[in-house]
Coordinates of C-alpha atoms in Angstrom, one line a residue:
Chain M
M1 CA 71.1 -3.5 14.1
T2 CA 67.9 -4.0 15.6
K3 CA 65.1 -1.1 15.1
I4 CA 63.5 0.2 18.7
N5 CA 60.1 -0.9 17.3
E6 CA 61.1 -4.4 16.8
Q7 CA 62.5 -4.5 20.2
K8 CA 61.0 -7.2 22.1
V9 CA 59.6 -6.3 25.6
N10 CA 59.3 -9.2 28.4
S11 CA 55.3 -7.8 28.7
D12 CA 55.0 -7.6 25.0
F13 CA 52.5 -9.8 23.8
A14 CA 49.4 -10.1 20.8
M15 CA 45.5 -10.9 21.3
N16 CA 42.2 -11.0 20.0
F17 CA 39.3 -8.5 20.5
G18 CA 36.6 -10.5 19.0
P19 CA 35.5 -11.9 17.1
A20 CA 33.6 -13.8 20.4
H21 CA 33.6 -10.6 22.5
P22 CA 30.0 -10.5 23.7
G23 CA 29.6 -7.5 21.5
S24 CA 32.3 -6.7 19.2
G25 CA 29.9 -8.2 16.5
N26 CA 31.4 -10.9 14.1
F27 CA 35.0 -8.7 13.7
A28 CA 38.0 -9.0 15.4
I29 CA 40.9 -6.4 16.0
K30 CA 44.0 -8.2 16.3
V31 CA 46.1 -5.8 19.2
E32 CA 50.0 -6.2 19.5
M33 CA 50.3 -4.8 23.3
R34 CA 53.0 -3.8 25.4
G35 CA 51.4 -4.3 28.8
E36 CA 48.0 -2.2 29.0
R37 CA 49.3 -0.1 25.4
V38 CA 48.1 -0.9 22.5
L39 CA 51.4 -0.6 19.6
K40 CA 49.4 -1.6 16.7
A41 CA 45.8 -2.7 16.2
T42 CA 45.2 -4.6 12.6
A43 CA 41.3 -4.9 11.3
D44 CA 40.7 -9.0 10.4
P45 CA 37.4 -8.9 9.1
G46 CA 35.7 -11.1 6.8
Y47 CA 33.7 -13.4 9.5
L48 CA 30.4 -12.4 8.1
H49 CA 31.4 -11.6 3.7
R50 CA 28.7 -13.2 2.3
G51 CA 29.6 -11.6 -1.2
F52 CA 25.9 -10.0 -1.8
E53 CA 28.1 -8.3 -4.6
K54 CA 28.3 -11.5 -6.7
L55 CA 25.1 -12.9 -5.1
M56 CA 23.3 -10.1 -6.5
E57 CA 24.2 -10.7 -10.0
Y58 CA 22.6 -14.3 -10.4
R59 CA 19.0 -12.3 -8.9
E60 CA 16.1 -9.8 -10.5
P61 CA 15.7 -6.5 -8.8
M62 CA 12.9 -7.5 -7.2
Q63 CA 14.6 -10.3 -5.6
N64 CA 17.2 -8.5 -4.7
S65 CA 15.4 -5.7 -2.8
V66 CA 15.0 -8.6 -0.5
L67 CA 18.3 -9.3 -0.2
S68 CA 19.4 -6.0 -0.3
D69 CA 17.6 -5.8 4.1
R70 CA 20.6 -8.3 5.1
V71 CA 23.0 -6.1 4.3
C72 CA 22.9 -4.2 7.2
V73 CA 21.0 -6.0 10.4
L74 CA 20.0 -3.0 12.2
E75 CA 19.3 -0.4 9.4
P76 CA 17.8 -2.7 6.3
L77 CA 15.0 -0.3 5.2
Q78 CA 17.6 2.2 4.7
W79 CA 19.7 -0.3 2.3
N80 CA 16.1 -1.2 1.1
L81 CA 16.1 2.5 -0.3
V82 CA 19.3 2.6 -1.7
H83 CA 19.1 -0.5 -3.9
A84 CA 15.2 0.6 -4.6
E85 CA 16.5 3.7 -6.2
A86 CA 19.3 2.6 -8.1
V87 CA 16.8 0.6 -10.0
D88 CA 14.2 3.6 -10.3
Y89 CA 17.5 5.3 -12.0
L90 CA 18.1 2.7 -14.3
M91 CA 14.3 1.9 -15.5
G92 CA 13.2 5.4 -15.2
Y93 CA 10.5 5.0 -12.4
E94 CA 8.5 8.1 -11.8
I95 CA 7.9 7.2 -8.0
P96 CA 4.6 8.5 -6.5
E97 CA 4.2 11.3 -4.3
R98 CA 3.3 9.5 -1.7
A99 CA 5.6 6.7 -1.7
K100 CA 8.4 8.9 -1.7
Y101 CA 7.0 10.5 1.4
I102 CA 6.6 6.8 3.6
R103 CA 9.8 6.5 1.7
V104 CA 11.5 8.8 3.8
I105 CA 9.7 8.6 7.4
L106 CA 10.6 4.8 7.4
A107 CA 14.1 5.6 6.7
E108 CA 14.1 7.8 9.8
L109 CA 12.5 5.7 12.1
S110 CA 15.3 3.2 11.1
R111 CA 18.0 5.6 11.6
I112 CA 16.3 6.6 15.3
Q113 CA 16.3 2.8 16.5
S114 CA 19.9 1.9 14.7
H115 CA 20.9 5.3 16.8
F116 CA 19.1 2.8 19.5
I117 CA 21.4 -0.1 19.1
W118 CA 24.8 2.2 19.2
Y119 CA 23.6 3.4 22.5
A120 CA 22.8 -0.1 23.8
V121 CA 26.5 -1.6 22.4
L122 CA 28.4 2.0 23.4
S123 CA 27.6 0.9 27.4
L124 CA 27.0 -2.9 27.1
G125 CA 30.4 -2.9 26.1
T126 CA 32.0 -0.1 28.9
G127 CA 30.2 -1.7 31.4
F128 CA 26.4 0.7 32.2
M129 CA 24.0 -1.9 31.8
T130 CA 21.1 0.0 32.2
G131 CA 21.7 2.3 29.5
F132 CA 21.9 -1.2 27.1
N133 CA 18.8 -2.2 28.8
I134 CA 16.4 0.6 28.7
S135 CA 17.3 1.4 24.7
I136 CA 17.0 -2.0 23.8
G137 CA 13.4 -1.1 25.5
Y138 CA 12.4 1.8 23.9
R139 CA 13.9 0.3 20.3
D140 CA 11.2 -2.3 20.4
Y141 CA 8.6 0.4 20.5
I142 CA 9.6 1.7 16.7
L143 CA 10.0 -2.3 16.0
D144 CA 6.1 -3.0 17.0
V145 CA 5.3 0.1 14.5
L146 CA 8.1 -1.8 11.4
N147 CA 6.0 -4.8 12.2
L148 CA 2.9 -3.4 11.9
I149 CA 3.8 -1.3 8.7
T150 CA 6.3 -3.5 6.6
G151 CA 5.3 -7.3 8.3
G152 CA 8.9 -7.9 9.6
R153 CA 10.0 -6.3 13.2
V154 CA 13.6 -6.0 11.9
Y155 CA 13.3 -7.2 8.1
P156 CA 11.1 -5.2 6.2
A157 CA 11.7 -7.9 3.1
G158 CA 12.0 -5.3 0.6
Y159 CA 9.0 -3.1 1.6
I160 CA 11.2 -0.5 0.0
C161 CA 11.2 -2.1 -3.5
P162 CA 12.0 -0.8 -7.2
G163 CA 9.4 1.7 -8.0
G164 CA 7.6 3.1 -4.9
I165 CA 6.5 0.5 -1.4
R166 CA 5.0 -2.6 -1.5
K167 CA 1.9 -1.9 -0.3
D168 CA 0.5 1.3 1.4
F169 CA 0.2 2.3 5.5
P170 CA -2.3 0.2 7.5
E171 CA -5.1 1.6 9.3
K172 CA -3.7 4.5 11.6
A173 CA -0.2 3.9 10.9
E174 CA 0.7 7.4 11.2
N175 CA -1.6 7.9 14.0
K176 CA 0.5 5.3 15.9
I177 CA 4.2 6.8 14.9
L178 CA 2.9 9.8 16.1
E179 CA 2.4 8.3 19.4
L180 CA 5.9 6.8 19.4
L181 CA 7.9 10.5 19.3
P182 CA 7.1 11.4 23.0
K183 CA 8.5 7.7 23.9
I184 CA 11.7 8.6 21.5
D185 CA 12.4 12.1 23.2
Y186 CA 12.4 10.6 26.7
M187 CA 15.1 8.4 25.6
R188 CA 16.9 10.6 23.9
K189 CA 16.9 13.4 26.9
F190 CA 18.1 10.3 28.9
M191 CA 20.9 9.6 26.4
L192 CA 21.8 13.0 26.8
K193 CA 21.9 13.1 30.5
E194 CA 22.9 10.0 32.1
N195 CA 25.3 8.9 33.7
P196 CA 27.7 11.9 33.9
A197 CA 30.4 9.8 35.1
W198 CA 30.2 7.4 32.3
L199 CA 29.7 9.6 30.0
S200 CA 32.5 10.9 31.1
R201 CA 34.9 7.9 29.8
F202 CA 34.5 9.0 26.3
K203 CA 36.3 12.1 26.8
E204 CA 39.1 13.1 24.7
I205 CA 39.9 9.9 23.8
G206 CA 39.7 8.4 20.0
V207 CA 40.5 12.0 18.7
L208 CA 40.2 12.3 14.9
T209 CA 41.3 15.5 13.4
K210 CA 39.0 17.0 10.8
E211 CA 41.8 16.5 7.9
E212 CA 42.1 12.6 9.1
A213 CA 38.5 12.4 9.0
I214 CA 38.6 13.1 5.4
K215 CA 41.5 11.6 4.3
F216 CA 40.4 8.6 6.0
G217 CA 37.4 8.5 4.1
A218 CA 35.2 9.0 7.3
T219 CA 31.4 9.8 6.7
G220 CA 28.1 10.1 8.4
P221 CA 28.3 10.9 12.8
V222 CA 32.0 10.4 12.4
L223 CA 32.9 12.8 9.9
R224 CA 30.5 15.6 11.5
G225 CA 31.9 14.8 14.9
S226 CA 35.1 15.9 13.9
G227 CA 33.8 19.8 12.4
V228 CA 32.6 19.0 8.7
A229 CA 29.3 19.8 8.1
A230 CA 28.4 17.6 5.1
D231 CA 25.3 15.5 5.3
V232 CA 23.9 13.2 1.8
R233 CA 20.4 14.6 2.5
R234 CA 21.2 17.9 2.6
D235 CA 24.3 17.9 0.1
D236 CA 22.8 15.3 -2.7
P237 CA 19.4 15.2 -1.9
Y238 CA 17.5 12.0 -2.6
E239 CA 13.8 11.5 -2.4
I240 CA 12.3 15.1 -0.5
Y241 CA 14.7 15.7 1.5
D242 CA 15.5 19.0 -0.1
E243 CA 11.6 20.3 0.7
L244 CA 12.0 19.4 4.1
E245 CA 13.6 21.7 6.9
F246 CA 16.2 19.9 9.3
D247 CA 19.4 21.1 10.7
I248 CA 22.8 19.0 10.4
P249 CA 24.4 18.8 14.3
V250 CA 28.4 19.2 14.0
M251 CA 30.9 19.3 16.5
D252 CA 34.5 20.3 16.7
E253 CA 36.0 18.5 19.0
G254 CA 36.7 15.0 17.4
D255 CA 36.8 12.7 20.1
A256 CA 34.6 9.7 21.1
L257 CA 32.0 11.6 23.2
A258 CA 31.6 14.5 20.4
R259 CA 30.8 11.5 18.0
F260 CA 27.8 10.2 20.2
N261 CA 26.6 13.4 21.0
V262 CA 26.3 14.4 16.9
G263 CA 24.4 10.9 17.5
V264 CA 21.7 11.9 19.8
Q265 CA 21.3 15.1 18.3
E266 CA 20.1 13.9 15.2
I267 CA 17.2 11.7 16.7
E268 CA 16.2 14.9 16.6
E269 CA 16.7 16.1 13.6
S270 CA 14.9 12.9 12.8
M271 CA 11.9 13.6 14.7
K272 CA 10.9 16.6 13.2
I273 CA 11.9 15.0 9.9
I274 CA 8.8 12.9 10.5
T275 CA 6.4 14.8 11.7
Q276 CA 6.6 17.3 8.9
A277 CA 6.1 14.2 6.4
I278 CA 3.5 13.5 8.1
E279 CA 1.8 16.4 8.2
R280 CA 2.4 16.9 4.3
L281 CA 1.6 13.0 3.8
P282 CA 0.0 13.0 0.0
K283 CA -2.7 10.4 -0.8
G284 CA -3.1 7.9 -4.0
E285 CA -0.9 5.8 -5.3
V286 CA 2.2 4.3 -3.9
R287 CA 3.6 2.3 -6.4
T288 CA 4.4 3.0 -10.1
P289 CA 1.4 2.0 -12.0
T290 CA 3.9 1.1 -15.0
L291 CA 5.1 -1.5 -13.0
K292 CA 3.5 -4.9 -12.7
P293 CA 4.3 -7.1 -11.5
I294 CA 8.0 -7.8 -12.3
V295 CA 10.7 -5.3 -12.5
K296 CA 11.7 -5.7 -16.3
F297 CA 15.5 -5.2 -16.4
Q298 CA 15.6 -6.0 -19.9
N299 CA 14.7 -2.4 -20.5
A300 CA 17.8 -1.3 -18.4
K301 CA 20.4 0.3 -20.1
G302 CA 23.5 2.0 -18.3
E303 CA 25.3 2.8 -15.0
I304 CA 24.7 4.7 -12.4
Y305 CA 26.1 5.3 -8.0
I306 CA 23.2 6.6 -5.5
R307 CA 24.4 7.8 -2.8
N308 CA 22.5 7.9 0.9
E309 CA 22.6 8.8 4.4
L310 CA 22.4 5.7 6.4
S311 CA 22.7 6.4 10.1
R312 CA 26.1 5.2 9.6
G313 CA 27.2 7.5 7.2
E314 CA 27.1 7.5 3.4
G315 CA 26.0 4.6 1.9
A316 CA 26.1 3.2 -2.0
F317 CA 24.7 1.6 -5.3
Y318 CA 27.0 1.4 -7.8
M319 CA 25.2 -0.9 -10.7
V320 CA 26.1 -1.3 -13.4
A321 CA 22.8 -2.4 -16.9
T322 CA 23.7 -4.4 -20.0
G323 CA 20.4 -5.5 -21.0
Q324 CA 19.9 -8.9 -19.0
K325 CA 17.5 -9.9 -16.4
T326 CA 19.8 -8.7 -14.0
P327 CA 22.6 -6.7 -12.9
Y328 CA 25.7 -6.9 -14.1
R329 CA 27.7 -5.6 -11.6
V330 CA 26.8 -4.3 -8.3
K331 CA 28.9 -3.0 -6.0
I332 CA 28.3 -1.9 -2.4
R333 CA 29.6 0.9 -0.4
G334 CA 29.1 0.4 3.2
P335 CA 29.8 3.3 6.0
S336 CA 31.2 1.1 8.4
F337 CA 33.9 -0.1 5.7
T338 CA 36.8 3.0 5.9
H339 CA 35.7 3.7 9.6
M340 CA 36.1 -0.4 10.9
I341 CA 39.5 -0.8 8.9
P342 CA 42.0 2.3 8.3
I343 CA 40.3 4.6 10.6
V344 CA 40.3 1.8 13.4
E345 CA 43.9 0.9 12.9
H346 CA 44.6 4.9 13.2
L347 CA 42.8 5.6 16.3
L348 CA 43.5 2.2 18.5
T349 CA 47.3 2.6 18.1
G350 CA 48.9 4.0 21.5
V351 CA 46.4 3.7 23.8
D352 CA 45.7 2.4 26.6
Y353 CA 43.8 -0.9 26.5
A354 CA 40.8 0.0 28.8
D355 CA 40.0 2.9 25.9
V356 CA 39.3 -0.4 23.3
P357 CA 35.9 -0.7 23.7
A358 CA 34.8 3.2 23.9
I359 CA 36.7 4.2 21.1
Y360 CA 36.0 1.2 19.0
W361 CA 32.1 1.4 19.7
S362 CA 32.2 5.4 19.5
L363 CA 32.8 4.5 15.7
Y364 CA 29.5 3.3 14.8
Q365 CA 30.2 -0.5 14.0
C366 CA 28.3 -2.7 11.4
P367 CA 30.5 -5.5 10.7
A368 CA 27.6 -6.5 8.1
D369 CA 28.2 -4.0 6.0
V370 CA 32.2 -3.8 6.3
D371 CA 32.0 -7.8 4.9
R372 CA 28.6 -7.5 3.1
Chain Q
M1 CA 13.3 30.2 -0.2
M2 CA 14.2 29.9 -3.6
S3 CA 11.2 28.5 -6.2
A4 CA 12.2 24.5 -7.3
K5 CA 12.7 26.3 -11.0
D6 CA 15.3 29.0 -10.1
K7 CA 17.1 26.5 -7.7
Q8 CA 17.4 24.0 -10.5
S9 CA 18.7 27.4 -13.2
K10 CA 21.3 28.1 -10.4
N11 CA 22.7 24.3 -10.5
K12 CA 22.7 24.6 -13.9
V13 CA 24.6 27.2 -14.4
V14 CA 27.2 26.7 -11.4
E15 CA 27.7 23.2 -13.1
E16 CA 28.9 24.2 -16.0
K17 CA 31.1 26.5 -14.7
L18 CA 32.2 23.4 -13.1
L19 CA 32.7 21.8 -16.0
E20 CA 34.9 23.9 -17.4
D21 CA 36.8 24.4 -14.4
L22 CA 37.3 20.7 -14.9
N23 CA 38.4 20.0 -18.5
S24 CA 41.2 22.8 -18.3
K25 CA 42.4 21.4 -15.1
L26 CA 42.1 17.7 -15.7
S27 CA 43.7 17.8 -19.1
A28 CA 40.4 15.5 -19.8
S29 CA 37.2 15.8 -21.3
V30 CA 34.8 15.6 -18.4
Q31 CA 31.3 14.9 -19.1
C32 CA 27.8 15.5 -17.2
Q33 CA 25.8 11.6 -16.6
K34 CA 22.7 13.8 -15.2
T35 CA 22.5 16.3 -11.7
R36 CA 26.2 16.1 -9.4
R37 CA 27.0 13.0 -11.8
L38 CA 30.4 13.6 -13.5
F39 CA 32.7 11.2 -14.9
V40 CA 36.0 11.4 -17.1
L41 CA 37.5 8.1 -18.9
I42 CA 41.5 8.4 -18.4
D43 CA 44.3 6.0 -19.7
P44 CA 45.7 3.3 -16.7
D45 CA 48.5 5.3 -16.9
Q46 CA 47.3 9.0 -16.3
L47 CA 45.3 7.7 -13.1
V48 CA 47.7 9.0 -10.2
D49 CA 48.1 11.8 -12.1
T50 CA 44.4 12.7 -12.4
C51 CA 43.2 12.2 -9.0
T52 CA 46.2 14.0 -8.0
K53 CA 44.5 17.2 -9.8
A54 CA 41.3 16.2 -8.9
Y55 CA 41.9 15.9 -5.1
E56 CA 43.4 19.5 -5.9
S57 CA 40.4 20.6 -7.0
G58 CA 38.1 19.2 -4.4
F59 CA 37.9 16.0 -4.4
E60 CA 38.8 15.1 -1.4
H61 CA 36.7 12.2 -0.8
L62 CA 37.3 8.8 -1.7
S63 CA 33.7 7.1 -1.7
T64 CA 34.8 3.4 -3.4
I65 CA 36.9 1.9 -6.1
A66 CA 34.7 -0.5 -7.9
A67 CA 36.1 -3.2 -10.7
T68 CA 33.9 -4.0 -13.5
D69 CA 35.0 -7.3 -15.5
W70 CA 34.5 -6.9 -18.7
L71 CA 34.7 -10.4 -20.2
E72 CA 33.7 -10.1 -23.6
E73 CA 35.8 -6.9 -23.9
G74 CA 38.8 -8.4 -22.1
K75 CA 39.3 -5.8 -19.7
I76 CA 38.5 -5.0 -15.9
E77 CA 37.3 -1.5 -15.8
L78 CA 37.9 0.2 -12.7
T79 CA 35.3 3.1 -11.2
Y80 CA 36.5 5.8 -8.8
H81 CA 34.2 7.2 -7.4
L82 CA 35.5 10.4 -5.9
W83 CA 33.2 13.2 -3.9
S84 CA 33.3 16.9 -3.2
Y85 CA 32.6 18.6 0.1
S86 CA 33.3 22.3 -1.5
H87 CA 31.5 21.7 -5.5
N88 CA 28.9 18.6 -3.9
H89 CA 29.4 17.2 -6.6
L90 CA 30.3 13.5 -7.8
L91 CA 33.2 12.5 -10.2
T92 CA 34.2 8.9 -11.4
I93 CA 36.9 8.5 -13.0
K94 CA 36.8 5.1 -14.8
T95 CA 39.8 3.4 -16.4
K96 CA 40.3 0.3 -18.6
I97 CA 43.1 -2.2 -17.7
D98 CA 44.0 -5.5 -19.6
R99 CA 42.1 -8.9 -18.3
K100 CA 44.5 -10.6 -18.8
K101 CA 47.7 -8.8 -16.7
P102 CA 45.3 -6.3 -14.4
K103 CA 48.2 -3.6 -13.0
I104 CA 47.6 -0.6 -12.0
S105 CA 49.6 2.3 -9.9
S106 CA 47.9 3.0 -6.4
I107 CA 46.7 6.0 -5.5
N108 CA 47.6 5.6 -1.8
S109 CA 50.0 8.4 -2.0
I110 CA 46.6 10.7 -2.0
W111 CA 44.3 8.8 0.0
G112 CA 46.6 7.0 2.6
G113 CA 44.7 4.0 4.7
N114 CA 41.7 4.5 2.7
A115 CA 42.5 4.0 -0.6
E116 CA 45.0 1.1 0.8
T117 CA 41.7 -0.8 1.9
C118 CA 39.2 -0.5 -1.4
E119 CA 42.2 -1.7 -3.5
R120 CA 43.2 -4.3 -1.3
E121 CA 39.8 -5.5 -1.9
C122 CA 39.8 -5.3 -5.6
H123 CA 43.6 -7.5 -5.4
E124 CA 41.1 -10.1 -3.5
L125 CA 38.3 -10.7 -5.8
F126 CA 39.1 -9.2 -8.9
G127 CA 42.9 -10.5 -9.1
V128 CA 44.4 -6.8 -9.7
K129 CA 47.5 -5.9 -8.6
F130 CA 48.3 -2.4 -7.6
K131 CA 51.6 -0.7 -7.9
G132 CA 52.6 0.7 -4.8
N133 CA 50.5 -0.6 -2.3
L134 CA 52.5 -2.9 -0.4
N135 CA 49.8 -4.0 2.2
L136 CA 47.9 -6.4 -0.1
T137 CA 46.8 -9.1 2.1
P138 CA 43.9 -11.0 1.8
L139 CA 40.7 -9.3 3.8
F140 CA 37.4 -11.2 3.6
L141 CA 38.6 -14.7 2.6
E142 CA 40.1 -17.2 4.5
D143 CA 42.6 -20.0 3.5
W144 CA 41.0 -19.1 -0.4
E145 CA 43.5 -21.0 -3.5
G146 CA 41.1 -20.8 -6.5
P147 CA 40.8 -17.8 -8.4
P148 CA 40.1 -14.3 -7.8
P149 CA 36.3 -15.2 -6.8
F150 CA 33.8 -12.5 -8.6
L151 CA 35.7 -12.7 -12.2
K152 CA 33.0 -13.6 -14.6
D153 CA 34.6 -17.4 -15.7
F154 CA 34.6 -18.2 -12.2
N155 CA 32.6 -20.9 -12.3
W156 CA 31.3 -20.9 -8.3
R157 CA 29.4 -23.3 -8.6
E158 CA 31.5 -25.9 -10.6
Y159 CA 34.3 -24.7 -7.7
V160 CA 31.9 -25.7 -5.0
K161 CA 31.0 -28.7 -6.2
K162 CA 34.9 -29.8 -6.6
E163 CA 36.1 -28.3 -4.1
D164 CA 33.4 -29.0 -1.2
Y165 CA 30.4 -32.0 -2.3
D166 CA 32.5 -34.0 -4.4
Q167 CA 35.1 -34.4 -1.6
S168 CA 35.4 -36.1 1.5
N169 CA 36.0 -33.7 4.2
P170 CA 39.1 -34.8 6.6
R171 CA 38.4 -32.5 9.2
E172 CA 34.5 -35.3 9.6
K173 CA 36.4 -38.0 10.5
V174 CA 37.9 -37.1 13.3
Y175 CA 33.8 -35.7 14.3
F176 CA 32.4 -38.3 13.8
E177 CA 35.1 -40.9 15.2
V178 CA 33.7 -43.9 17.5
K179 CA 36.1 -44.0 20.3
K180 CA 35.9 -48.2 21.2

């Protein structure tokens, strides 16, 4: 007896989407096609597997801080922050107030530039080259400021380190950040209205319902695009987020456009956070005085699960310390892990091939944090 | 707005009530590590039962599954991190299985594809077998034939030396072959 779905038709074939596709990143999806329709999609990660969890077992926390940038190329400062918070808890560091504010300002700037990248790859993948060019251009304004503050355009090399931050703001850095905001706002408006024909491509495709989103472990803009008002910054506050006022954008449609719109609205909220934090920025130390100059991790014992809201969703560090110089075990939870494996396989089943790029990039992928 | 002290005391009351609720529902002793972080130690054969009960009491987001190799103890510890959107608390379910025969039931009946992918990772990197998960194919590593690489007794320096540096690569002959 032949089963219906095992019957082969002459137009059946299988092919790879990625890893050599210009925008897929180091990630492949094997799609089985019947004509123009996708029958089955299988994610194939592992092109960027560097084994950070194992590497961190052989290095001291300050070295790990530099490694933690590399977990995701597009949001390194936020990964710095998650790692630093895990070590801070295990070591019992009290972080100076000024360092907390600077951490938040940088995390939000990093979120905005990451959202710009999202817009860039989304438009690159679906043939809107103007969007790609202008977005990468405006992202560069933010990178210039990050370069001024951290010393690295893309990788801050552990700027947000255990115990606070590595170095205080340089002169007039606050002004430079405030001068950025109108430029970011211009880009945000551009993202909202340009261009209607292109935006209509994302309507009603890749619909993820609320129940599915929770079951598949979606977080961040993907979860909020499906109508769940959950944000780690609000539900499980860290640093100074519980003192700041900001909204959580939520959309109920659950399609690719809703996810993207949530991202655009988040830029506005991040701008609010930056303005408030700069207004209240206190003076003082930026690193805990007890830390000299290396982290004495031998004193740490115990374990912790630290969650943060990254631009892509929930990023987490599970760290176990047993009184050695290095952590005994580190587990990194990347937000794209669930988005890029179970969710993308679920959403791509049964769609037209022309919709594959639009759905793929609407999930805000980062192959680096899938593989780690 | 409530002051920070009021907030803290209110949170504490909520937390105590949640702890009581969970203790009776999960029939295990749930403990508090710090604010918003709860954990419970269980036997491996209670796993599916406890996870189902936790899911029903509002812990509906499976954040991740982490495995830790306790070499001296001869155990592999599995930690299931569950977040609740309604209670805003993280529940960590911990269980220890034998290191020589690491085997445990899969929780794909509750979290479907998400749990299966996390379990695939644990299977590949730690060699844990999950009963009921039919898709334990390799996730990250390609053509890997060695032992699970994230185990503590896996000496990667030796492995690389033996498999890579001390070996002549048959493909190199093809690359550098000079045609006469």
